[in-house]
Amino acid sequence: MPHISQRGQAMPESPIRKLAPLANKAKARGIKVFHLNIGQPDLPTPEIALEAIRNISLRILEYSPSDGFPSLKSKLAAYYHRFKIDVTEEHIIITSGGSEAVNFAFMSCLNPGDEIIVPEPAYANYTAFAQAAGAVLRPVVSSIEEGFALPPIEKFEELISPRSKGILICNPNNPTGYLYTRSEMNKIRDLVRKHDLYLFSDEVYREFCYTGAPYISAFHLDGIEENVVLIDSVSKRYSECGIRIGALVTKNKEVRKSVMKFCQARLSPPLLGQIVAEASMDTPEEYMRYVYDEYVERRKFLIDGLNRIPGVYSPIPMGAFYTVARLPIDDSDRFCAWLLSDFEYEGRTVMMAPASGFYSNPENGRNEVRIAYVLDKEELKEALLVLQKALEAYPGRTQ
Ligand SMILES: Cc1ncc(COP(=O)(O)O)c(C=O)c1O
């Protein structure tokens, strides 16, 4: 038998999805599983988007331009202007989800062995895409005690080497919910400028900032316009994870030229998804407010509930719809697997993402889990009770 490539072997499993077979088995045994593991919003997609699907009357389901439909890009540019992101249609490339935007950004900007500095815990698929590009993530670890604030900028400086090529941030952050302050963003800008790095900025959760603190886009930072590669997606803001539409936005012509070659090789972003995404750009304000208010309530409900469980601690996330909580357990991988394979409370259990997969050194997340608040409050209430009962019963409890 031929061997799997070293790259294929080295690809990490997704901490968000790797326990799915255990969840399926639990469901086959008749157990209800509360999915707190995945950022799949449960809120309905805007009616205007669903209507667009119903009204599709194409004769041929053909390829679209490799960089996406100009009409979608133009609407997206107008959308960015609402956030004071000063870009035009020409700066935007439509991708198959934000995931492909990350992939193409890394493939275009990084040579094998090049390094990107990333605050951790970090969205796990960055590791997978870096791995695919042969690049190396150099983590700067933030801590739950500090509410996952950006570590001192000196920690970033310490990691700068001749192989350093970029800084990668996610703002608001998945998995921590942290929202970078103006001062933190300025420090990142200074570093990017000083060492002439790329700034990969994943801003797919920009709608979800809850504290009144401003959302600072990488494009709001002066003097590094050519260094910024912004990652975007419609998945989260319109509950449209399944249409697979995202975008890579950059003013850097060379980066766009390279990304376009990857786009051409995969021919076209999804046709139907683009039609839906374009319609979604006209989603009424009331929808956005309803979604926002819902997450605000859930956030409070979840964090209060978590912090009431003995031994559990969660900071208050400022954005996105996740939190990283510390649990009184020996090993989050073991605990999350045990929840699905060995535990139930009145026919129910919970599925969470072990935070070990969000750190380069899994030890940093041994007693942490990522929880997504993508269930309604009634379900969250049940899930919290099940979690509390599970922690009482878990053989690897530490306190
Ligand atoms: C931070 C972040 N970036 C990118 C993505 C990719 O999303 P998609 O490929 O659905 O656009 C996700 C999905 O969970 C995410 O959380």
mmCIF file of N, CA and C in Angstrom, residues 3-122:
data_model
loop_
_atom_site.group_PDB
_atom_site.id
_atom_site.type_symbol
_atom_site.label_atom_id
_atom_site.label_comp_id
_atom_site.label_asym_id
_atom_site.label_seq_id
_atom_site.Cartn_x
_atom_site.Cartn_y
_atom_site.Cartn_z
ATOM 1 N N HIS A 3 2.008 5.034 0.986
ATOM 2 C CA HIS A 3 1.848 5.698 2.286
ATOM 3 C C HIS A 3 1.191 7.066 2.153
ATOM 4 N N ILE A 4 0.446 7.405 3.161
ATOM 5 C CA ILE A 4 -0.127 8.751 3.277
ATOM 6 C C ILE A 4 1.022 9.748 3.383
ATOM 7 N N SER A 5 0.846 10.939 2.811
ATOM 8 C CA SER A 5 1.906 11.942 2.844
ATOM 9 C C SER A 5 2.212 12.359 4.284
ATOM 10 N N GLN A 6 3.410 12.870 4.487
ATOM 11 C CA GLN A 6 3.755 13.375 5.836
ATOM 12 C C GLN A 6 2.827 14.516 6.217
ATOM 13 N N ARG A 7 2.497 15.335 5.192
ATOM 14 C CA ARG A 7 1.612 16.471 5.460
ATOM 15 C C ARG A 7 0.227 15.967 5.901
ATOM 16 N N GLY A 8 -0.238 14.937 5.182
ATOM 17 C CA GLY A 8 -1.552 14.356 5.524
ATOM 18 C C GLY A 8 -1.549 13.781 6.926
ATOM 19 N N GLN A 9 -0.434 13.137 7.268
ATOM 20 C CA GLN A 9 -0.354 12.559 8.615
ATOM 21 C C GLN A 9 -0.282 13.647 9.676
ATOM 22 N N ALA A 10 0.396 14.736 9.341
ATOM 23 C CA ALA A 10 0.610 15.796 10.343
ATOM 24 C C ALA A 10 -0.639 16.672 10.513
ATOM 25 N N MET A 11 -1.565 16.634 9.553
ATOM 26 C CA MET A 11 -2.776 17.473 9.674
ATOM 27 C C MET A 11 -3.490 17.150 10.986
ATOM 28 N N PRO A 12 -3.791 18.186 11.774
ATOM 29 C CA PRO A 12 -4.497 17.904 13.032
ATOM 30 C C PRO A 12 -5.977 17.626 12.765
ATOM 31 N N GLU A 13 -6.561 16.822 13.641
ATOM 32 C CA GLU A 13 -8.015 16.650 13.579
ATOM 33 C C GLU A 13 -8.659 17.900 14.153
ATOM 34 N N SER A 14 -9.863 18.213 13.712
ATOM 35 C CA SER A 14 -10.552 19.370 14.269
ATOM 36 C C SER A 14 -11.064 19.043 15.670
ATOM 37 N N PRO A 15 -10.660 19.860 16.677
ATOM 38 C CA PRO A 15 -11.161 19.584 18.030
ATOM 39 C C PRO A 15 -12.673 19.793 18.107
ATOM 40 N N ILE A 16 -13.194 20.497 17.119
ATOM 41 C CA ILE A 16 -14.621 20.823 17.115
ATOM 42 C C ILE A 16 -15.432 19.646 16.571
ATOM 43 N N ARG A 17 -14.814 18.912 15.658
ATOM 44 C CA ARG A 17 -15.561 17.858 14.971
ATOM 45 C C ARG A 17 -15.096 16.442 15.291
ATOM 46 N N LYS A 18 -13.945 16.309 15.940
ATOM 47 C CA LYS A 18 -13.362 14.966 16.049
ATOM 48 C C LYS A 18 -14.185 14.019 16.928
ATOM 49 N N LEU A 19 -15.006 14.586 17.816
ATOM 50 C CA LEU A 19 -15.798 13.716 18.679
ATOM 51 C C LEU A 19 -17.152 13.353 18.060
ATOM 52 N N ALA A 20 -17.364 13.788 16.815
ATOM 53 C CA ALA A 20 -18.666 13.545 16.166
ATOM 54 C C ALA A 20 -19.062 12.062 16.149
ATOM 55 N N PRO A 21 -18.105 11.118 15.880
ATOM 56 C CA PRO A 21 -18.530 9.702 15.887
ATOM 57 C C PRO A 21 -19.091 9.268 17.250
ATOM 58 N N LEU A 22 -18.490 9.782 18.337
ATOM 59 C CA LEU A 22 -19.003 9.428 19.668
ATOM 60 C C LEU A 22 -20.391 10.027 19.879
ATOM 61 N N ALA A 23 -20.580 11.246 19.366
ATOM 62 C CA ALA A 23 -21.898 11.895 19.503
ATOM 63 C C ALA A 23 -22.937 11.097 18.710
ATOM 64 N N ASN A 24 -22.556 10.640 17.524
ATOM 65 C CA ASN A 24 -23.499 9.855 16.711
ATOM 66 C C ASN A 24 -23.890 8.573 17.422
ATOM 67 N N LYS A 25 -22.895 7.936 18.076
ATOM 68 C CA LYS A 25 -23.208 6.695 18.804
ATOM 69 C C LYS A 25 -24.146 6.978 19.971
ATOM 70 N N ALA A 26 -23.884 8.094 20.663
ATOM 71 C CA ALA A 26 -24.749 8.455 21.793
ATOM 72 C C ALA A 26 -26.182 8.668 21.293
ATOM 73 N N LYS A 27 -26.297 9.350 20.172
ATOM 74 C CA LYS A 27 -27.638 9.606 19.614
ATOM 75 C C LYS A 27 -28.301 8.281 19.211
ATOM 76 N N ALA A 28 -27.508 7.365 18.670
ATOM 77 C CA ALA A 28 -28.061 6.058 18.267
ATOM 78 C C ALA A 28 -28.576 5.298 19.495
ATOM 79 N N ARG A 29 -27.982 5.588 20.668
ATOM 80 C CA ARG A 29 -28.480 4.955 21.903
ATOM 81 C C ARG A 29 -29.695 5.690 22.452
ATOM 82 N N GLY A 30 -30.143 6.718 21.746
ATOM 83 C CA GLY A 30 -31.349 7.441 22.159
ATOM 84 C C GLY A 30 -31.072 8.617 23.077
ATOM 85 N N ILE A 31 -29.803 9.013 23.195
ATOM 86 C CA ILE A 31 -29.450 10.122 24.099
ATOM 87 C C ILE A 31 -29.517 11.445 23.350
ATOM 88 N N LYS A 32 -30.101 12.436 24.011
ATOM 89 C CA LYS A 32 -30.121 13.768 23.398
ATOM 90 C C LYS A 32 -28.774 14.449 23.676
ATOM 91 N N VAL A 33 -28.164 14.942 22.619
ATOM 92 C CA VAL A 33 -26.852 15.594 22.764
ATOM 93 C C VAL A 33 -27.018 17.098 22.536
ATOM 94 N N PHE A 34 -26.663 17.896 23.529
ATOM 95 C CA PHE A 34 -26.671 19.353 23.341
ATOM 96 C C PHE A 34 -25.358 19.753 22.678
ATOM 97 N N HIS A 35 -25.468 20.312 21.492
ATOM 98 C CA HIS A 35 -24.253 20.666 20.748
ATOM 99 C C HIS A 35 -23.753 22.051 21.150
ATOM 100 N N LEU A 36 -22.778 22.053 22.029
ATOM 101 C CA LEU A 36 -22.119 23.311 22.413
ATOM 102 C C LEU A 36 -20.737 23.364 21.781
ATOM 103 N N ASN A 37 -20.477 22.401 20.917
ATOM 104 C CA ASN A 37 -19.111 22.258 20.375
ATOM 105 C C ASN A 37 -18.864 23.085 19.134
ATOM 106 N N ILE A 38 -19.895 23.419 18.380
ATOM 107 C CA ILE A 38 -19.652 23.946 17.039
ATOM 108 C C ILE A 38 -20.344 25.294 16.856
ATOM 109 N N GLY A 39 -19.679 26.190 16.094
ATOM 110 C CA GLY A 39 -20.234 27.532 15.876
ATOM 111 C C GLY A 39 -21.239 27.552 14.752
ATOM 112 N N GLN A 40 -22.222 26.679 14.876
ATOM 113 C CA GLN A 40 -23.285 26.617 13.874
ATOM 114 C C GLN A 40 -24.514 27.298 14.486
ATOM 115 N N PRO A 41 -24.764 28.572 14.107
ATOM 116 C CA PRO A 41 -25.893 29.255 14.733
ATOM 117 C C PRO A 41 -27.208 28.515 14.493
ATOM 118 N N ASP A 42 -28.044 28.502 15.522
ATOM 119 C CA ASP A 42 -29.357 27.848 15.398
ATOM 120 C C ASP A 42 -30.425 28.839 14.933
ATOM 121 N N LEU A 43 -30.061 30.118 14.831
ATOM 122 C CA LEU A 43 -31.064 31.141 14.509
ATOM 123 C C LEU A 43 -31.420 31.071 13.024
ATOM 124 N N PRO A 44 -32.670 31.388 12.687
ATOM 125 C CA PRO A 44 -33.073 31.232 11.285
ATOM 126 C C PRO A 44 -32.304 32.177 10.369
ATOM 127 N N THR A 45 -32.027 31.697 9.180
ATOM 128 C CA THR A 45 -31.407 32.505 8.126
ATOM 129 C C THR A 45 -32.396 33.613 7.752
ATOM 130 N N PRO A 46 -31.923 34.812 7.386
ATOM 131 C CA PRO A 46 -32.872 35.876 7.039
ATOM 132 C C PRO A 46 -33.827 35.442 5.920
ATOM 133 N N GLU A 47 -35.082 35.819 6.072
ATOM 134 C CA GLU A 47 -36.121 35.444 5.109
ATOM 135 C C GLU A 47 -35.712 35.865 3.690
ATOM 136 N N ILE A 48 -35.100 37.027 3.595
ATOM 137 C CA ILE A 48 -34.731 37.566 2.275
ATOM 138 C C ILE A 48 -33.752 36.615 1.553
ATOM 139 N N ALA A 49 -32.947 35.896 2.317
ATOM 140 C CA ALA A 49 -32.001 34.949 1.728
ATOM 141 C C ALA A 49 -32.727 33.674 1.296
ATOM 142 N N LEU A 50 -33.636 33.215 2.160
ATOM 143 C CA LEU A 50 -34.397 32.003 1.829
ATOM 144 C C LEU A 50 -35.270 32.252 0.597
ATOM 145 N N GLU A 51 -35.821 33.457 0.542
ATOM 146 C CA GLU A 51 -36.651 33.855 -0.598
ATOM 147 C C GLU A 51 -35.814 33.827 -1.889
ATOM 148 N N ALA A 52 -34.580 34.252 -1.779
ATOM 149 C CA ALA A 52 -33.705 34.266 -2.962
ATOM 150 C C ALA A 52 -33.491 32.842 -3.484
ATOM 151 N N ILE A 53 -33.402 31.881 -2.577
ATOM 152 C CA ILE A 53 -33.240 30.479 -3.028
ATOM 153 C C ILE A 53 -34.495 30.042 -3.764
ATOM 154 N N ARG A 54 -35.658 30.367 -3.167
ATOM 155 C CA ARG A 54 -36.927 29.942 -3.779
ATOM 156 C C ARG A 54 -37.106 30.543 -5.164
ATOM 157 N N ASN A 55 -36.550 31.735 -5.335
ATOM 158 C CA ASN A 55 -36.773 32.439 -6.612
ATOM 159 C C ASN A 55 -35.721 32.135 -7.674
ATOM 160 N N ILE A 56 -34.796 31.259 -7.374
ATOM 161 C CA ILE A 56 -33.767 30.970 -8.380
ATOM 162 C C ILE A 56 -34.429 30.295 -9.586
ATOM 163 N N SER A 57 -34.223 30.886 -10.754
ATOM 164 C CA SER A 57 -34.840 30.281 -11.946
ATOM 165 C C SER A 57 -33.813 30.257 -13.074
ATOM 166 N N LEU A 58 -32.689 29.659 -12.776
ATOM 167 C CA LEU A 58 -31.627 29.605 -13.783
ATOM 168 C C LEU A 58 -31.846 28.410 -14.709
ATOM 169 N N ARG A 59 -31.423 28.567 -15.937
ATOM 170 C CA ARG A 59 -31.539 27.450 -16.880
ATOM 171 C C ARG A 59 -30.296 26.555 -16.772
ATOM 172 N N ILE A 60 -29.166 27.197 -16.486
ATOM 173 C CA ILE A 60 -27.902 26.444 -16.337
ATOM 174 C C ILE A 60 -27.253 26.853 -15.021
ATOM 175 N N LEU A 61 -26.848 25.878 -14.257
ATOM 176 C CA LEU A 61 -26.133 26.184 -13.004
ATOM 177 C C LEU A 61 -24.642 26.217 -13.335
ATOM 178 N N GLU A 62 -24.192 27.357 -13.781
ATOM 179 C CA GLU A 62 -22.856 27.433 -14.364
ATOM 180 C C GLU A 62 -21.804 27.932 -13.366
ATOM 181 N N TYR A 63 -20.540 27.893 -13.815
ATOM 182 C CA TYR A 63 -19.463 28.498 -13.041
ATOM 183 C C TYR A 63 -19.688 29.998 -12.958
ATOM 184 N N SER A 64 -19.150 30.591 -11.907
ATOM 185 C CA SER A 64 -19.137 32.057 -11.853
ATOM 186 C C SER A 64 -17.685 32.497 -12.056
ATOM 187 N N PRO A 65 -17.416 33.807 -12.166
ATOM 188 C CA PRO A 65 -16.016 34.234 -12.242
ATOM 189 C C PRO A 65 -15.240 33.706 -11.023
ATOM 190 N N SER A 66 -13.965 33.432 -11.212
ATOM 191 C CA SER A 66 -13.179 32.818 -10.125
ATOM 192 C C SER A 66 -13.133 33.682 -8.867
ATOM 193 N N ASP A 67 -13.208 34.998 -9.055
ATOM 194 C CA ASP A 67 -13.172 35.886 -7.882
ATOM 195 C C ASP A 67 -14.579 36.289 -7.442
ATOM 196 N N GLY A 68 -15.596 35.648 -8.013
ATOM 197 C CA GLY A 68 -16.966 35.910 -7.568
ATOM 198 C C GLY A 68 -17.681 36.918 -8.441
ATOM 199 N N PHE A 69 -18.979 37.003 -8.247
ATOM 200 C CA PHE A 69 -19.789 37.925 -9.052
ATOM 201 C C PHE A 69 -19.493 39.380 -8.679
ATOM 202 N N PRO A 70 -19.302 40.253 -9.692
ATOM 203 C CA PRO A 70 -19.062 41.673 -9.403
ATOM 204 C C PRO A 70 -20.201 42.285 -8.573
ATOM 205 N N SER A 71 -21.426 41.849 -8.816
ATOM 206 C CA SER A 71 -22.558 42.425 -8.070
ATOM 207 C C SER A 71 -22.453 42.096 -6.581
ATOM 208 N N LEU A 72 -21.980 40.903 -6.254
ATOM 209 C CA LEU A 72 -21.808 40.532 -4.837
ATOM 210 C C LEU A 72 -20.663 41.352 -4.230
ATOM 211 N N LYS A 73 -19.581 41.494 -4.980
ATOM 212 C CA LYS A 73 -18.431 42.247 -4.459
ATOM 213 C C LYS A 73 -18.807 43.708 -4.209
ATOM 214 N N SER A 74 -19.610 44.224 -5.112
ATOM 215 C CA SER A 74 -20.002 45.612 -4.962
ATOM 216 C C SER A 74 -20.873 45.804 -3.704
ATOM 217 N N LYS A 75 -21.780 44.852 -3.467
ATOM 218 C CA LYS A 75 -22.603 44.946 -2.240
ATOM 219 C C LYS A 75 -21.749 44.755 -0.990
ATOM 220 N N LEU A 76 -20.779 43.898 -1.102
ATOM 221 C CA LEU A 76 -19.902 43.644 0.040
ATOM 222 C C LEU A 76 -19.082 44.907 0.358
ATOM 223 N N ALA A 77 -18.619 45.579 -0.687
ATOM 224 C CA ALA A 77 -17.847 46.815 -0.470
ATOM 225 C C ALA A 77 -18.713 47.836 0.265
ATOM 226 N N ALA A 78 -19.974 47.951 -0.157
ATOM 227 C CA ALA A 78 -20.890 48.903 0.505
ATOM 228 C C ALA A 78 -21.100 48.501 1.963
ATOM 229 N N TYR A 79 -21.193 47.203 2.205
ATOM 230 C CA TYR A 79 -21.346 46.694 3.572
ATOM 231 C C TYR A 79 -20.117 47.083 4.418
ATOM 232 N N TYR A 80 -18.918 46.914 3.862
ATOM 233 C CA TYR A 80 -17.703 47.256 4.620
ATOM 234 C C TYR A 80 -17.666 48.754 4.944
ATOM 235 N N HIS A 81 -18.174 49.563 4.018
ATOM 236 C CA HIS A 81 -18.156 51.009 4.266
ATOM 237 C C HIS A 81 -18.954 51.352 5.522
ATOM 238 N N ARG A 82 -19.979 50.555 5.798
ATOM 239 C CA ARG A 82 -20.771 50.808 7.014
ATOM 240 C C ARG A 82 -19.910 50.630 8.263
ATOM 241 N N PHE A 83 -18.853 49.847 8.149
ATOM 242 C CA PHE A 83 -17.936 49.638 9.279
ATOM 243 C C PHE A 83 -16.660 50.472 9.126
ATOM 244 N N LYS A 84 -16.749 51.458 8.233
ATOM 245 C CA LYS A 84 -15.603 52.348 7.986
ATOM 246 C C LYS A 84 -14.373 51.584 7.500
ATOM 247 N N ILE A 85 -14.636 50.526 6.773
ATOM 248 C CA ILE A 85 -13.546 49.782 6.121
ATOM 249 C C ILE A 85 -13.526 50.263 4.677
ATOM 250 N N ASP A 86 -12.455 50.991 4.378
ATOM 251 C CA ASP A 86 -12.417 51.732 3.125
ATOM 252 C C ASP A 86 -11.814 50.863 2.010
ATOM 253 N N VAL A 87 -12.637 49.971 1.465
ATOM 254 C CA VAL A 87 -12.160 49.121 0.364
ATOM 255 C C VAL A 87 -13.151 49.211 -0.794
ATOM 256 N N THR A 88 -12.679 48.826 -1.966
ATOM 257 C CA THR A 88 -13.571 48.819 -3.126
ATOM 258 C C THR A 88 -13.662 47.388 -3.653
ATOM 259 N N GLU A 89 -14.590 47.243 -4.592
ATOM 260 C CA GLU A 89 -14.814 45.952 -5.258
ATOM 261 C C GLU A 89 -13.507 45.259 -5.683
ATOM 262 N N GLU A 90 -12.582 46.058 -6.189
ATOM 263 C CA GLU A 90 -11.351 45.444 -6.738
ATOM 264 C C GLU A 90 -10.494 44.788 -5.651
ATOM 265 N N HIS A 91 -10.720 45.174 -4.392
ATOM 266 C CA HIS A 91 -9.912 44.606 -3.306
ATOM 267 C C HIS A 91 -10.477 43.280 -2.780
ATOM 268 N N ILE A 92 -11.659 42.907 -3.299
ATOM 269 C CA ILE A 92 -12.400 41.775 -2.708
ATOM 270 C C ILE A 92 -12.357 40.553 -3.631
ATOM 271 N N ILE A 93 -12.054 39.409 -3.041
ATOM 272 C CA ILE A 93 -12.112 38.141 -3.779
ATOM 273 C C ILE A 93 -13.070 37.217 -3.025
ATOM 274 N N ILE A 94 -14.077 36.731 -3.733
ATOM 275 C CA ILE A 94 -15.056 35.849 -3.081
ATOM 276 C C ILE A 94 -14.487 34.426 -3.013
ATOM 277 N N THR A 95 -14.643 33.819 -1.837
ATOM 278 C CA THR A 95 -14.082 32.477 -1.619
ATOM 279 C C THR A 95 -15.163 31.513 -1.135
ATOM 280 N N SER A 96 -14.802 30.236 -1.128
ATOM 281 C CA SER A 96 -15.724 29.216 -0.600
ATOM 282 C C SER A 96 -15.601 29.214 0.922
ATOM 283 N N GLY A 97 -16.268 30.149 1.532
ATOM 284 C CA GLY A 97 -16.199 30.299 2.981
ATOM 285 C C GLY A 97 -14.944 31.066 3.386
ATOM 286 N N GLY A 98 -14.961 31.528 4.644
ATOM 287 C CA GLY A 98 -13.764 32.153 5.200
ATOM 288 C C GLY A 98 -12.629 31.131 5.231
ATOM 289 N N SER A 99 -12.988 29.856 5.335
ATOM 290 C CA SER A 99 -11.971 28.796 5.412
ATOM 291 C C SER A 99 -11.057 28.832 4.197
ATOM 292 N N GLU A 100 -11.649 28.942 3.031
ATOM 293 C CA GLU A 100 -10.821 28.975 1.821
ATOM 294 C C GLU A 100 -10.000 30.266 1.761
ATOM 295 N N ALA A 101 -10.553 31.339 2.292
ATOM 296 C CA ALA A 101 -9.805 32.604 2.325
ATOM 297 C C ALA A 101 -8.538 32.441 3.175
ATOM 298 N N VAL A 102 -8.661 31.766 4.313
ATOM 299 C CA VAL A 102 -7.477 31.518 5.159
ATOM 300 C C VAL A 102 -6.474 30.656 4.383
ATOM 301 N N ASN A 103 -6.989 29.616 3.779
ATOM 302 C CA ASN A 103 -6.142 28.691 3.029
ATOM 303 C C ASN A 103 -5.379 29.416 1.919
ATOM 304 N N PHE A 104 -6.087 30.181 1.109
ATOM 305 C CA PHE A 104 -5.446 30.871 -0.015
ATOM 306 C C PHE A 104 -4.507 31.978 0.474
ATOM 307 N N ALA A 105 -4.863 32.614 1.574
ATOM 308 C CA ALA A 105 -3.980 33.649 2.128
ATOM 309 C C ALA A 105 -2.650 33.024 2.520
ATOM 310 N N PHE A 106 -2.710 31.902 3.221
ATOM 311 C CA PHE A 106 -1.470 31.254 3.667
ATOM 312 C C PHE A 106 -0.681 30.730 2.462
ATOM 313 N N MET A 107 -1.391 30.097 1.524
ATOM 314 C CA MET A 107 -0.705 29.520 0.359
ATOM 315 C C MET A 107 -0.013 30.615 -0.458
ATOM 316 N N SER A 108 -0.618 31.798 -0.478
ATOM 317 C CA SER A 108 -0.085 32.890 -1.296
ATOM 318 C C SER A 108 1.031 33.658 -0.603
ATOM 319 N N CYS A 109 0.960 33.774 0.711
ATOM 320 C CA CYS A 109 1.877 34.672 1.418
ATOM 321 C C CYS A 109 3.037 33.958 2.100
ATOM 322 N N LEU A 110 2.923 32.658 2.309
ATOM 323 C CA LEU A 110 3.899 31.979 3.167
ATOM 324 C C LEU A 110 4.651 30.888 2.428
ATOM 325 N N ASN A 111 5.956 30.871 2.613
ATOM 326 C CA ASN A 111 6.776 29.778 2.112
ATOM 327 C C ASN A 111 6.856 28.700 3.173
ATOM 328 N N PRO A 112 7.141 27.448 2.760
ATOM 329 C CA PRO A 112 7.364 26.420 3.779
ATOM 330 C C PRO A 112 8.443 26.887 4.757
ATOM 331 N N GLY A 113 8.165 26.734 6.032
ATOM 332 C CA GLY A 113 9.122 27.159 7.063
ATOM 333 C C GLY A 113 8.885 28.573 7.554
ATOM 334 N N ASP A 114 8.108 29.359 6.812
ATOM 335 C CA ASP A 114 7.793 30.712 7.290
ATOM 336 C C ASP A 114 6.934 30.640 8.551
ATOM 337 N N GLU A 115 7.074 31.688 9.362
ATOM 338 C CA GLU A 115 6.388 31.659 10.664
ATOM 339 C C GLU A 115 5.339 32.767 10.766
ATOM 340 N N ILE A 116 4.235 32.401 11.409
ATOM 341 C CA ILE A 116 3.254 33.432 11.748
ATOM 342 C C ILE A 116 3.025 33.393 13.252
ATOM 343 N N ILE A 117 2.964 34.587 13.821
ATOM 344 C CA ILE A 117 2.756 34.689 15.263
ATOM 345 C C ILE A 117 1.255 34.828 15.505
ATOM 346 N N VAL A 118 0.769 34.030 16.435
ATOM 347 C CA VAL A 118 -0.679 34.035 16.667
ATOM 348 C C VAL A 118 -0.982 33.974 18.166
ATOM 349 N N PRO A 119 -1.842 34.877 18.646
ATOM 350 C CA PRO A 119 -2.257 34.754 20.042
ATOM 351 C C PRO A 119 -3.098 33.487 20.220
ATOM 352 N N GLU A 120 -2.804 32.748 21.268
ATOM 353 C CA GLU A 120 -3.579 31.533 21.558
ATOM 354 C C GLU A 120 -4.302 31.678 22.878
ATOM 355 N N PRO A 121 -5.435 30.951 23.095
ATOM 356 C CA PRO A 121 -5.985 29.947 22.202
ATOM 357 C C PRO A 121 -6.466 30.569 20.896
ATOM 358 N N ALA A 122 -6.395 29.767 19.822
ATOM 359 C CA ALA A 122 -6.752 30.278 18.503
ATOM 360 C C ALA A 122 -7.647 29.279 17.778
#
